[in-house]
Short mmCIF file of C-alpha atoms in Angstrom, two decimals:
data_model
loop_
_atom_site.label_atom_id
_atom_site.label_comp_id
_atom_site.label_asym_id
_atom_site.label_seq_id
_atom_site.Cartn_x
_atom_site.Cartn_y
_atom_site.Cartn_z
CA UNK A 236 0.00 0.00 0.00
CA UNK A 237 1.38 3.40 -0.92
CA UNK A 238 1.99 5.93 1.83
CA UNK A 239 -0.71 8.53 2.32
CA UNK A 240 0.24 11.93 0.93
CA UNK A 241 -0.65 14.97 3.00
CA UNK A 242 -1.06 18.11 0.92
CA UNK A 243 -0.42 21.32 2.83
CA UNK A 244 -0.47 23.80 -0.05
CA UNK A 245 -2.64 26.77 0.85
CA UNK A 246 -3.60 29.96 -0.94
CA UNK A 247 -4.74 33.04 0.93
CA UNK A 248 -7.72 34.50 -0.89
CA UNK A 249 -8.60 38.17 -0.96
CA UNK A 250 -8.77 39.40 -4.54
CA UNK A 251 -12.34 40.68 -4.31
CA UNK A 252 -15.52 40.62 -2.27
CA UNK A 253 -19.14 39.70 -2.95
CA UNK A 254 -21.59 41.87 -1.08
CA UNK A 255 -25.35 42.00 -1.49
CA UNK A 256 -25.31 45.50 -2.96
CA UNK A 257 -22.90 44.33 -5.65
CA UNK A 258 -24.66 41.07 -6.41
CA UNK A 259 -28.13 42.42 -7.08
CA UNK A 260 -31.34 40.43 -7.31
CA UNK A 261 -30.71 38.69 -10.64
CA UNK A 262 -28.31 35.72 -10.54
CA UNK A 263 -28.27 35.37 -14.33
CA UNK A 264 -26.99 38.93 -14.69
CA UNK A 265 -24.38 38.34 -11.99
CA UNK A 266 -23.25 35.14 -13.72
CA UNK A 267 -22.89 37.09 -16.97
CA UNK A 268 -20.70 39.69 -15.26
CA UNK A 269 -18.44 37.03 -13.77
CA UNK A 270 -18.16 35.16 -17.07
CA UNK A 271 -17.34 38.41 -18.88
CA UNK A 272 -14.60 39.09 -16.31
CA UNK A 273 -13.10 35.64 -16.93
CA UNK A 274 -13.17 36.13 -20.70
CA UNK A 275 -11.76 39.67 -20.55
CA UNK A 276 -8.84 38.55 -18.40
CA UNK A 277 -8.01 35.65 -20.70
CA UNK A 278 -8.67 32.86 -18.22
CA UNK A 279 -8.28 29.45 -19.90
CA UNK A 280 -11.55 27.80 -21.00
CA UNK A 281 -13.79 30.26 -19.14
CA UNK A 282 -16.88 28.46 -20.52
CA UNK A 283 -15.86 25.08 -19.09
CA UNK A 284 -18.11 23.65 -16.40
CA UNK A 285 -18.20 20.42 -14.44
CA UNK A 286 -21.51 18.64 -14.96
CA UNK A 287 -22.70 15.95 -12.55
CA UNK A 288 -25.52 13.56 -13.41
CA UNK A 289 -27.12 10.58 -11.71
CA UNK A 290 -26.81 7.17 -13.36
CA UNK A 291 -28.52 3.93 -12.43
CA UNK A 292 -26.01 3.11 -9.71
CA UNK A 293 -23.69 6.06 -9.28
CA UNK A 294 -23.10 9.74 -9.91
CA UNK A 295 -20.77 10.72 -12.75
CA UNK A 296 -19.10 14.03 -13.47
CA UNK A 297 -17.34 15.47 -16.50
CA UNK A 298 -16.31 18.79 -18.05
CA UNK A 299 -18.56 20.23 -20.76
CA UNK A 300 -18.62 23.63 -22.44
CA UNK A 301 -21.34 26.21 -21.93
CA UNK A 302 -22.59 27.34 -25.35
CA UNK A 303 -25.43 29.70 -24.43
CA UNK A 304 -27.28 31.03 -21.40
CA UNK A 305 -30.20 33.30 -20.61
CA UNK A 306 -33.00 33.46 -18.08
CA UNK A 307 -34.32 30.15 -19.41
CA UNK A 308 -31.16 28.26 -18.53
CA UNK A 309 -27.66 27.08 -19.44
CA UNK A 310 -27.11 25.23 -22.73
CA UNK A 311 -24.55 22.60 -23.73
CA UNK A 312 -24.39 20.12 -26.61
CA UNK A 313 -23.56 16.43 -26.76
CA UNK A 314 -24.32 13.06 -28.32
CA UNK A 315 -27.76 11.84 -27.26
CA UNK A 316 -26.28 8.35 -26.84
CA UNK A 317 -23.58 9.52 -24.42
CA UNK A 318 -23.60 8.53 -20.78
CA UNK A 319 -24.60 12.02 -19.68
CA UNK A 320 -27.55 12.04 -22.07
CA UNK A 321 -28.73 8.63 -20.90
CA UNK A 322 -28.40 9.78 -17.29
CA UNK A 323 -30.57 12.81 -18.07
CA UNK A 324 -33.15 10.58 -19.74
CA UNK A 325 -33.45 8.60 -16.50
CA UNK A 326 -33.14 11.52 -14.11
CA UNK A 327 -33.08 15.12 -15.41
CA UNK A 328 -31.62 16.54 -12.19
CA UNK A 329 -28.07 17.76 -12.77
CA UNK A 330 -25.50 20.06 -11.18
CA UNK A 331 -23.06 22.41 -12.89
CA UNK A 332 -19.95 24.04 -11.43
CA UNK A 333 -17.80 26.81 -12.85
CA UNK A 334 -14.44 27.55 -11.20
CA UNK A 335 -12.35 30.55 -12.17
CA UNK A 336 -9.35 30.04 -9.92
CA UNK A 337 -7.46 33.18 -10.93
CA UNK A 338 -10.47 35.22 -9.85
CA UNK A 339 -11.08 33.12 -6.72
CA UNK A 340 -14.66 32.52 -7.88
CA UNK A 341 -16.99 29.57 -8.15
CA UNK A 342 -20.59 29.25 -9.36
CA UNK A 343 -22.74 26.21 -8.60
CA UNK A 344 -26.00 25.58 -10.45
CA UNK A 345 -28.62 22.95 -9.67
CA UNK A 346 -31.59 22.25 -11.90
CA UNK A 347 -33.22 19.98 -14.45
CA UNK A 348 -31.96 19.36 -17.97
CA UNK A 349 -34.15 19.08 -21.04
CA UNK A 350 -33.44 18.86 -24.76
CA UNK A 351 -33.48 22.11 -26.71
CA UNK A 352 -35.51 22.36 -29.91
CA UNK A 353 -34.29 20.78 -33.14
CA UNK A 354 -34.07 24.27 -34.64
CA UNK A 355 -31.79 25.46 -31.83
CA UNK A 356 -29.56 22.40 -32.22
CA UNK A 357 -29.46 22.84 -36.01
CA UNK A 358 -28.45 26.48 -35.68
CA UNK A 359 -25.59 25.77 -33.30
CA UNK A 360 -24.42 22.71 -35.26
CA UNK A 361 -24.17 24.79 -38.44
CA UNK A 362 -21.86 27.23 -36.63
CA UNK A 363 -19.33 24.52 -35.73
CA UNK A 364 -16.15 23.95 -37.75
CA UNK A 365 -16.64 21.43 -40.55
CA UNK A 366 -14.21 18.92 -38.98
CA UNK A 367 -16.18 19.03 -35.72
CA UNK A 368 -19.44 18.42 -37.58
CA UNK A 369 -17.94 15.37 -39.26
CA UNK A 370 -16.66 14.22 -35.87
CA UNK A 371 -20.23 14.18 -34.56
CA UNK A 372 -21.11 11.65 -37.26
CA UNK A 373 -18.03 9.47 -36.81
CA UNK A 374 -18.03 9.00 -33.03
CA UNK A 375 -20.24 6.57 -31.13
CA UNK A 376 -19.57 8.56 -27.99
CA UNK A 377 -18.64 6.60 -24.86
CA UNK A 378 -18.54 3.28 -26.75
CA UNK A 379 -15.34 1.18 -26.78
CA UNK A 380 -13.01 1.33 -29.78
CA UNK A 381 -10.07 -0.95 -30.55
CA UNK A 382 -7.41 1.76 -30.67
CA UNK A 383 -6.64 5.28 -31.88
CA UNK A 384 -6.09 4.05 -35.43
CA UNK A 385 -9.60 2.57 -35.55
CA UNK A 386 -11.06 5.86 -34.34
CA UNK A 387 -9.21 7.83 -36.99
CA UNK A 388 -10.27 5.32 -39.64
CA UNK A 389 -13.92 5.89 -38.72
CA UNK A 390 -13.41 9.62 -38.97
CA UNK A 391 -11.74 9.30 -42.37
CA UNK A 392 -14.62 7.20 -43.73
CA UNK A 393 -17.08 9.93 -42.80
CA UNK A 394 -14.76 12.61 -44.17
CA UNK A 395 -14.71 10.77 -47.50
CA UNK A 396 -18.49 10.47 -47.42
CA UNK A 397 -18.96 14.23 -47.08
CA UNK A 398 -17.15 15.57 -50.11
CA UNK A 399 -15.62 19.04 -50.02
CA UNK A 400 -18.39 21.56 -50.38
CA UNK A 401 -21.14 19.16 -49.31
CA UNK A 402 -23.40 20.18 -46.47
CA UNK A 403 -22.74 18.32 -43.22
CA UNK A 404 -26.17 18.16 -41.55
CA UNK A 405 -26.71 17.59 -37.86
CA UNK A 406 -27.09 13.89 -37.01
CA UNK A 407 -30.28 13.12 -35.11
CA UNK A 408 -28.23 11.58 -32.29
CA UNK A 409 -26.57 14.93 -31.51
CA UNK A 410 -28.11 18.01 -29.94
CA UNK A 411 -28.40 20.41 -27.06
CA UNK A 412 -29.64 20.39 -23.48
CA UNK A 413 -30.83 23.31 -21.40
CA UNK A 414 -30.39 23.20 -17.64
CA UNK A 415 -33.20 25.21 -16.07
CA UNK A 416 -31.77 26.46 -12.76
CA UNK A 417 -33.58 25.97 -9.47
CA UNK A 418 -30.63 27.16 -7.40
CA UNK A 419 -27.50 29.19 -8.16
CA UNK A 420 -24.75 29.80 -5.62
CA UNK A 421 -21.88 32.27 -5.99
CA UNK A 422 -18.65 31.86 -4.03
CA UNK A 423 -15.95 34.50 -3.72
CA UNK A 424 -12.75 33.63 -1.88
CA UNK A 425 -11.97 35.87 1.11
CA UNK A 426 -9.17 36.09 3.71
CA UNK A 427 -9.09 33.69 6.67
CA UNK A 428 -11.46 31.35 4.81
CA UNK A 429 -14.38 33.67 5.61
CA UNK A 430 -15.57 33.35 2.04
CA UNK A 431 -18.58 35.15 0.60
CA UNK A 432 -21.40 32.80 -0.41
CA UNK A 433 -24.67 34.05 -1.88
CA UNK A 434 -27.32 31.54 -2.92
CA UNK A 435 -30.35 32.27 -5.09
CA UNK A 436 -33.41 30.00 -4.98
CA UNK A 437 -35.91 30.16 -7.84
CA UNK A 438 -39.46 31.08 -6.80
CA UNK A 439 -42.68 30.11 -8.54
CA UNK A 440 -43.35 33.69 -9.69
CA UNK A 441 -40.08 33.89 -11.62
CA UNK A 442 -38.27 35.87 -8.93
CA UNK A 443 -35.32 34.74 -6.84
CA UNK A 444 -34.82 34.47 -3.09
CA UNK A 445 -31.27 35.46 -2.14
CA UNK A 446 -29.62 34.30 1.07
CA UNK A 447 -26.11 34.60 2.47
CA UNK A 448 -24.54 31.34 3.60
CA UNK A 449 -21.82 30.81 6.17
CA UNK A 450 -18.56 29.63 4.64
#
């Protein structure tokens, strides 16, 4: 048995604060401000989010990319035959987490995922690079493959099928999901681990209830 490793690395936070007067009543607007800050400062993959879903026996988590958001929810795209999509089919409850370490910020979102319309998926798919569109046809996502060469061979077969200049339509097994938030929590690192945490709970009238949480 390997020896247990104790990790004592610590970072003292204190770059910014998150007070109620700054946060406002609209968590979607606040999220947009934080995302804009991350993009403006060149943080790597600012749109990346951890997404947790519930399978038949266990919870799984992976990184996906946010592709759109508004007051209706947070949108990502994937293969409908992927593990995450099958998890959502069984149980639509999911959790998303954004972490912008350089800004000492985290956002947690809990809600239910649902498929976006075919028109919305078509529009986004058409905006993707051609190679990525072909990749959506060639990959049986999450299924085993013999080796890298076999994967590339599959991709090449689909590349040959779609001749240069041909339209690459969206495959029916690929599309988007919208996570409609029921709860959004914002975390801002502060000195002495007295972090700022503001949570927003969705109300039935479309408004949000904001509460401060102890760190």
